[in-house]
Short mmCIF file of C-alpha atoms in Angstrom, two decimals:
data_model
loop_
_atom_site.label_atom_id
_atom_site.label_comp_id
_atom_site.label_asym_id
_atom_site.label_seq_id
_atom_site.Cartn_x
_atom_site.Cartn_y
_atom_site.Cartn_z
CA MET A 262 -22.14 14.40 7.30
CA ASN A 263 -22.32 10.62 7.72
CA ASN A 264 -19.17 9.02 6.27
CA ASP A 265 -20.11 5.47 7.26
CA PRO A 266 -19.97 3.45 4.01
CA PHE A 267 -22.29 0.72 5.28
CA ALA A 268 -26.06 0.78 4.88
CA ILE A 269 -28.96 -1.64 5.33
CA VAL A 270 -31.13 -1.93 2.24
CA ASN A 271 -33.81 -4.30 0.96
CA ASP A 272 -33.00 -6.54 -1.98
CA SER A 273 -35.44 -7.55 -4.72
CA THR A 274 -37.06 -10.14 -2.43
CA GLY A 275 -37.55 -7.67 0.41
CA LYS A 276 -34.76 -9.22 2.46
CA SER A 277 -32.52 -6.79 4.39
CA VAL A 278 -28.85 -6.95 3.45
CA ALA A 279 -25.75 -4.96 4.47
CA VAL A 280 -24.23 -2.99 1.60
CA ASN A 281 -20.85 -1.28 1.46
CA THR A 282 -21.79 1.82 -0.52
CA ASN A 283 -18.17 2.34 -1.61
CA ARG A 284 -18.11 -0.99 -3.41
CA SER A 285 -19.99 -2.27 -6.43
CA TRP A 286 -21.44 -5.40 -4.81
CA ASN A 287 -23.38 -6.24 -1.69
CA ILE A 288 -22.59 -9.20 0.53
CA GLU A 289 -24.76 -11.55 -1.52
CA GLY A 290 -22.79 -10.75 -4.67
CA THR A 291 -25.57 -8.98 -6.54
CA ALA A 292 -25.54 -5.46 -7.93
CA PRO A 293 -27.27 -2.99 -5.56
CA ASN A 294 -29.27 -1.53 -8.44
CA SER A 295 -31.53 -2.96 -11.11
CA GLU A 296 -29.07 -2.47 -13.98
CA PRO A 297 -27.19 -5.59 -15.11
CA ALA A 298 -23.57 -5.48 -13.99
CA ARG A 299 -21.03 -4.91 -16.76
CA LEU A 300 -17.55 -3.57 -17.32
CA LYS A 301 -17.50 0.12 -18.18
CA SER A 302 -16.23 1.11 -21.62
CA TYR A 303 -14.77 4.37 -22.93
CA SER A 304 -14.40 5.65 -26.45
CA LEU A 305 -10.90 6.84 -27.30
CA ALA A 306 -12.28 10.38 -27.63
CA GLU A 307 -13.66 10.16 -24.09
CA VAL A 308 -10.25 9.07 -22.82
CA PHE A 309 -8.61 12.05 -24.56
CA ASP A 310 -11.24 14.40 -23.11
CA GLU A 311 -10.45 13.25 -19.57
CA ASN A 312 -7.13 15.09 -20.01
CA TYR A 313 -5.40 12.71 -17.62
CA GLN A 314 -2.10 14.03 -16.30
CA LEU A 315 0.51 11.85 -14.64
CA ARG A 316 1.16 13.03 -11.09
CA PHE A 317 3.79 12.03 -8.60
CA MET A 318 3.20 11.29 -4.95
CA ILE A 319 6.99 11.44 -4.49
CA GLU A 320 8.86 12.95 -7.42
CA ASN A 321 10.85 10.40 -9.45
CA PHE A 322 10.04 7.76 -6.83
CA TRP A 323 6.31 6.88 -6.75
CA ILE A 324 3.41 7.91 -9.00
CA GLN A 325 0.23 9.09 -7.27
CA GLY A 326 -2.39 6.34 -7.30
CA ALA A 327 0.11 3.64 -8.34
CA PHE A 328 0.10 0.24 -6.67
CA GLY A 329 3.09 -2.02 -6.20
CA GLN A 330 5.74 -3.42 -3.93
CA LEU A 331 8.75 -2.43 -1.89
CA ALA A 332 10.80 -5.62 -1.77
CA GLY A 333 14.19 -6.80 -0.63
CA ALA A 334 16.12 -9.61 0.96
CA GLU A 335 15.87 -10.57 4.61
CA LYS A 336 17.01 -7.78 6.97
CA ALA A 337 17.10 -5.17 4.18
CA LEU A 338 15.27 -2.77 6.52
CA LYS A 339 12.07 -2.89 4.45
CA SER A 340 9.84 -2.02 7.40
CA TYR A 341 12.05 0.97 8.16
CA GLN A 342 11.83 2.10 4.53
CA VAL A 343 8.01 2.08 4.54
CA VAL A 344 8.06 4.10 7.77
CA MET A 345 10.40 6.61 6.10
CA ILE A 346 7.98 6.83 3.16
CA ALA A 347 4.98 7.24 5.48
CA LEU A 348 6.70 10.03 7.43
CA ALA A 349 7.64 11.85 4.22
CA VAL A 350 4.15 11.66 2.70
CA ALA A 351 2.38 12.61 5.94
CA SER A 352 4.73 15.52 6.73
CA GLY A 353 5.52 16.74 3.23
CA ARG A 354 9.25 16.55 3.94
CA PRO A 355 11.47 15.25 1.07
CA LEU A 356 11.97 11.49 1.21
CA TYR A 357 15.50 10.76 2.46
CA GLY A 358 16.04 14.52 2.17
CA HIS A 359 16.28 14.07 -1.61
CA PHE A 360 12.96 13.18 -3.30
CA PRO A 361 10.37 16.01 -3.05
CA VAL A 362 6.90 15.01 -1.88
CA VAL A 363 4.43 16.31 -4.47
CA THR A 364 1.23 14.90 -2.96
CA SER A 365 1.24 14.88 0.83
CA GLY A 366 -1.55 13.86 3.17
CA PRO A 367 -2.98 11.09 5.35
CA VAL A 368 -1.39 7.63 5.38
CA VAL A 369 -2.94 4.30 6.44
CA ILE A 370 -0.56 1.56 7.63
CA PHE A 371 -1.49 -2.10 8.07
CA THR A 372 1.35 -3.48 10.18
CA GLY A 373 1.59 -7.24 10.56
CA GLU A 374 5.13 -7.75 11.89
CA GLY A 375 4.80 -6.16 15.27
CA SER A 376 2.40 -3.87 17.06
CA ARG A 377 1.30 -0.28 16.58
CA HIS A 378 3.69 0.59 19.41
CA LEU A 379 6.65 -0.72 17.38
CA VAL A 380 5.58 1.51 14.48
CA GLN A 381 5.28 4.43 16.90
CA ARG A 382 8.82 3.91 18.22
CA ARG A 383 10.24 3.69 14.71
CA MET A 384 8.39 6.81 13.63
CA GLU A 385 9.56 8.75 16.64
CA HIS A 386 13.17 7.65 16.00
CA LEU A 387 13.19 8.09 12.21
CA GLY A 388 11.24 11.33 12.43
CA GLN A 389 14.39 12.94 13.78
CA LEU A 390 15.98 12.43 10.35
CA TYR A 391 13.28 14.73 8.96
CA GLY A 392 13.79 17.27 11.73
CA LEU A 393 10.48 16.32 13.34
CA SER A 394 10.03 16.54 17.09
CA ARG A 395 8.10 13.92 19.05
CA SER A 396 5.06 16.19 19.21
CA GLU A 397 5.25 16.86 15.46
CA VAL A 398 5.39 13.14 14.70
CA ARG A 399 2.46 12.57 17.05
CA ALA A 400 0.36 15.09 15.12
CA LEU A 401 0.96 13.56 11.68
CA PRO A 402 -2.16 12.22 9.85
CA ILE A 403 -1.15 8.56 10.07
CA THR A 404 -3.57 5.73 10.95
CA ILE A 405 -2.23 2.36 12.11
CA LEU A 406 -4.05 -0.98 12.06
CA ASP A 407 -2.26 -3.89 13.75
CA ASP A 408 -5.01 -6.52 13.67
CA ILE A 409 -4.39 -9.12 10.97
CA ALA A 410 -6.85 -10.60 8.49
CA PRO A 411 -6.47 -12.11 5.00
CA MET A 412 -6.54 -9.21 2.58
CA ALA A 413 -9.02 -10.84 0.18
CA GLU A 414 -11.58 -11.49 2.93
CA ASP A 415 -14.36 -9.20 4.13
CA LEU A 416 -12.80 -8.32 7.50
CA PHE A 417 -9.78 -6.74 5.81
CA GLN A 418 -11.73 -5.35 2.85
CA ASN A 419 -14.29 -3.68 5.10
CA ALA A 420 -11.54 -2.14 7.25
CA LEU A 421 -9.82 -0.77 4.15
CA SER A 422 -13.06 0.61 2.70
CA TYR A 423 -13.96 2.22 6.02
CA GLU A 424 -10.58 3.96 6.44
CA LEU A 425 -10.57 5.22 2.85
CA ALA A 426 -14.09 6.60 3.31
CA GLN A 427 -13.73 8.27 6.70
CA ILE A 428 -10.22 9.76 6.39
CA PRO A 429 -10.22 13.13 4.58
CA LYS A 430 -8.30 12.84 1.28
CA PRO A 431 -6.07 9.83 2.04
CA VAL A 432 -2.92 9.64 -0.09
CA LEU A 433 -1.18 6.34 0.72
CA VAL A 434 -1.95 2.85 2.04
CA ILE A 435 0.95 0.66 3.23
CA ILE A 436 0.69 -3.07 3.92
CA ASP A 437 3.71 -4.43 5.78
CA PRO A 438 4.41 -7.23 5.06
CA PHE A 439 2.48 -9.12 2.39
CA PHE A 440 2.90 -12.60 3.86
CA THR A 441 1.09 -11.80 7.12
CA TYR A 442 -1.98 -10.57 5.23
CA HIS A 443 -1.86 -13.20 2.48
CA GLY A 444 -3.93 -15.60 4.51
CA SER A 445 -4.97 -18.02 1.77
CA ARG A 446 -4.65 -21.70 2.61
CA THR A 447 -5.77 -22.76 -0.85
CA SER A 448 -3.70 -20.40 -3.01
CA GLU A 449 -0.62 -21.91 -4.63
CA ALA A 450 2.48 -19.73 -4.28
CA GLY A 451 3.51 -20.52 -7.86
CA ASN A 452 0.11 -19.75 -9.36
CA VAL A 453 0.37 -16.27 -10.87
CA PHE A 454 -3.40 -15.96 -11.29
CA GLN A 455 -4.31 -16.81 -7.69
CA GLU A 456 -1.57 -14.68 -6.15
CA ALA A 457 -2.26 -11.64 -8.32
CA ALA A 458 -5.98 -11.90 -7.52
CA ILE A 459 -5.24 -11.53 -3.79
CA LEU A 460 -3.30 -8.30 -4.39
CA THR A 461 -5.85 -7.04 -6.92
CA SER A 462 -8.60 -7.34 -4.31
CA VAL A 463 -6.84 -4.48 -2.48
CA SER A 464 -5.61 -2.39 -5.41
CA GLU A 465 -9.15 -2.22 -6.82
CA GLU A 466 -10.15 -0.26 -3.71
CA THR A 467 -7.15 2.08 -3.76
CA ILE A 468 -7.47 2.77 -7.49
CA GLN A 469 -11.09 3.87 -7.05
CA ALA A 470 -10.01 6.21 -4.25
CA ASP A 471 -6.96 7.53 -6.21
CA VAL A 472 -4.76 6.39 -3.33
CA SER A 473 -1.27 4.95 -3.70
CA LEU A 474 -0.65 1.43 -2.42
CA ILE A 475 2.72 0.05 -1.32
CA VAL A 476 3.01 -3.57 -0.17
CA SER A 477 6.29 -4.70 1.37
CA ASN A 478 7.51 -8.13 0.36
CA HIS A 479 10.50 -10.46 0.58
CA PHE A 480 12.94 -11.75 -1.99
CA ASN A 481 13.23 -15.48 -2.55
CA LYS A 482 16.43 -17.22 -1.43
CA ILE A 483 17.75 -17.65 -4.97
CA GLY A 484 17.40 -13.97 -5.82
CA ALA A 485 18.38 -12.60 -2.40
CA LYS A 486 21.47 -10.83 -3.76
CA THR A 487 19.94 -9.58 -7.02
CA LEU A 488 17.86 -6.40 -7.26
CA SER A 489 15.33 -7.67 -9.77
CA LEU A 490 11.55 -8.10 -9.95
CA ALA A 491 12.27 -11.79 -10.57
CA SER A 492 13.74 -11.95 -7.05
CA ILE A 493 10.40 -11.22 -5.38
CA THR A 494 9.03 -14.27 -3.61
CA GLN A 495 5.97 -16.09 -4.99
CA ALA A 496 4.37 -15.60 -8.38
CA GLY A 497 1.88 -12.88 -9.21
CA GLY A 498 3.28 -9.98 -7.21
CA ARG A 499 5.81 -8.83 -9.78
CA GLU A 500 3.24 -9.20 -12.56
CA TRP A 501 0.68 -7.22 -10.54
CA SER A 502 2.94 -4.32 -9.58
CA ALA A 503 2.52 -1.01 -11.41
CA GLY A 504 5.39 0.45 -9.39
CA TRP A 505 8.26 -1.06 -7.45
CA VAL A 506 11.11 -0.21 -5.10
CA LEU A 507 13.82 -2.84 -4.70
CA VAL A 508 16.18 -2.35 -1.79
CA ALA A 509 19.46 -3.84 -0.52
CA HIS A 510 22.44 -2.94 1.63
CA ARG A 511 25.08 -1.25 -0.52
CA GLU A 512 27.73 -1.80 2.14
CA GLU A 513 27.84 -3.91 5.29
CA PRO A 514 26.01 -2.02 8.05
CA ASP A 515 28.12 -0.36 10.74
CA LEU A 516 26.08 -1.37 13.77
CA ASP A 517 28.34 0.43 16.24
CA LYS A 518 27.81 3.76 14.48
CA GLN A 519 24.28 2.84 13.36
CA GLU A 520 25.19 3.72 9.78
CA PHE A 521 23.42 2.01 6.89
CA GLN A 522 24.14 2.59 3.20
CA MET A 523 21.28 1.42 1.02
CA GLU A 524 20.85 0.79 -2.68
CA PHE A 525 17.51 1.22 -4.47
CA ILE A 526 16.07 0.38 -7.85
CA VAL A 527 12.86 2.31 -8.54
CA GLY A 528 10.59 1.54 -11.50
CA SER A 529 7.11 1.92 -12.91
CA ARG A 530 4.98 0.75 -15.83
CA GLU A 531 4.71 4.42 -16.72
CA GLY A 532 8.43 4.51 -17.53
#
């Protein structure tokens, strides 16, 4: 079976164009069929008949298919937290030994603050907390991308579409951190509409694939000590998020013993 989402087709003028078959538009911005493009509508009865049931990816922590942010102040171990989440989802082991994983499976990680080898070392180290050997960590269904491109541009979008199409039943996409993949030189950090549009360009893809999306982000300096959505840097992200995990050190880390006590606030639009 050919899982490649890209195809060469002829448009209405006979010109050959490249089309991502997992997306609604080709590279010239026109619909790949003759029907006029429109937003799809549903009658309320049709919505009832879908019999939608809320499902967790991680029980009482993250809803399956939700998109949002894991955010905290500088040095709040955010990159370590997303690795812990990735290991739990890929292995099926309870997150932090406490939150059961309901939907386990393949994970895709875009890592922009270091290389794939840094992620490997962290996974090998943190995997021990889940009782995973080096060989067991190595065998987990985790894909790592360490090239960087603006998330709203084709290079990133095509990579995301390709991974979602060719990986069997992906469950989670992680982008760590947001600022390295933001990439826009024209977007204004205080403009909620521009910033949310950048994140929506990714969540549109994950929603269609029923895949969860977690983007790690920083707190602003003013809100660095407050676990609140308002503390997340830049506008748009907090408004965009359907789920969120806010993290901070509960106590000063004991670096000699390598002991870290963390505090979390977990929330969702679903309540």
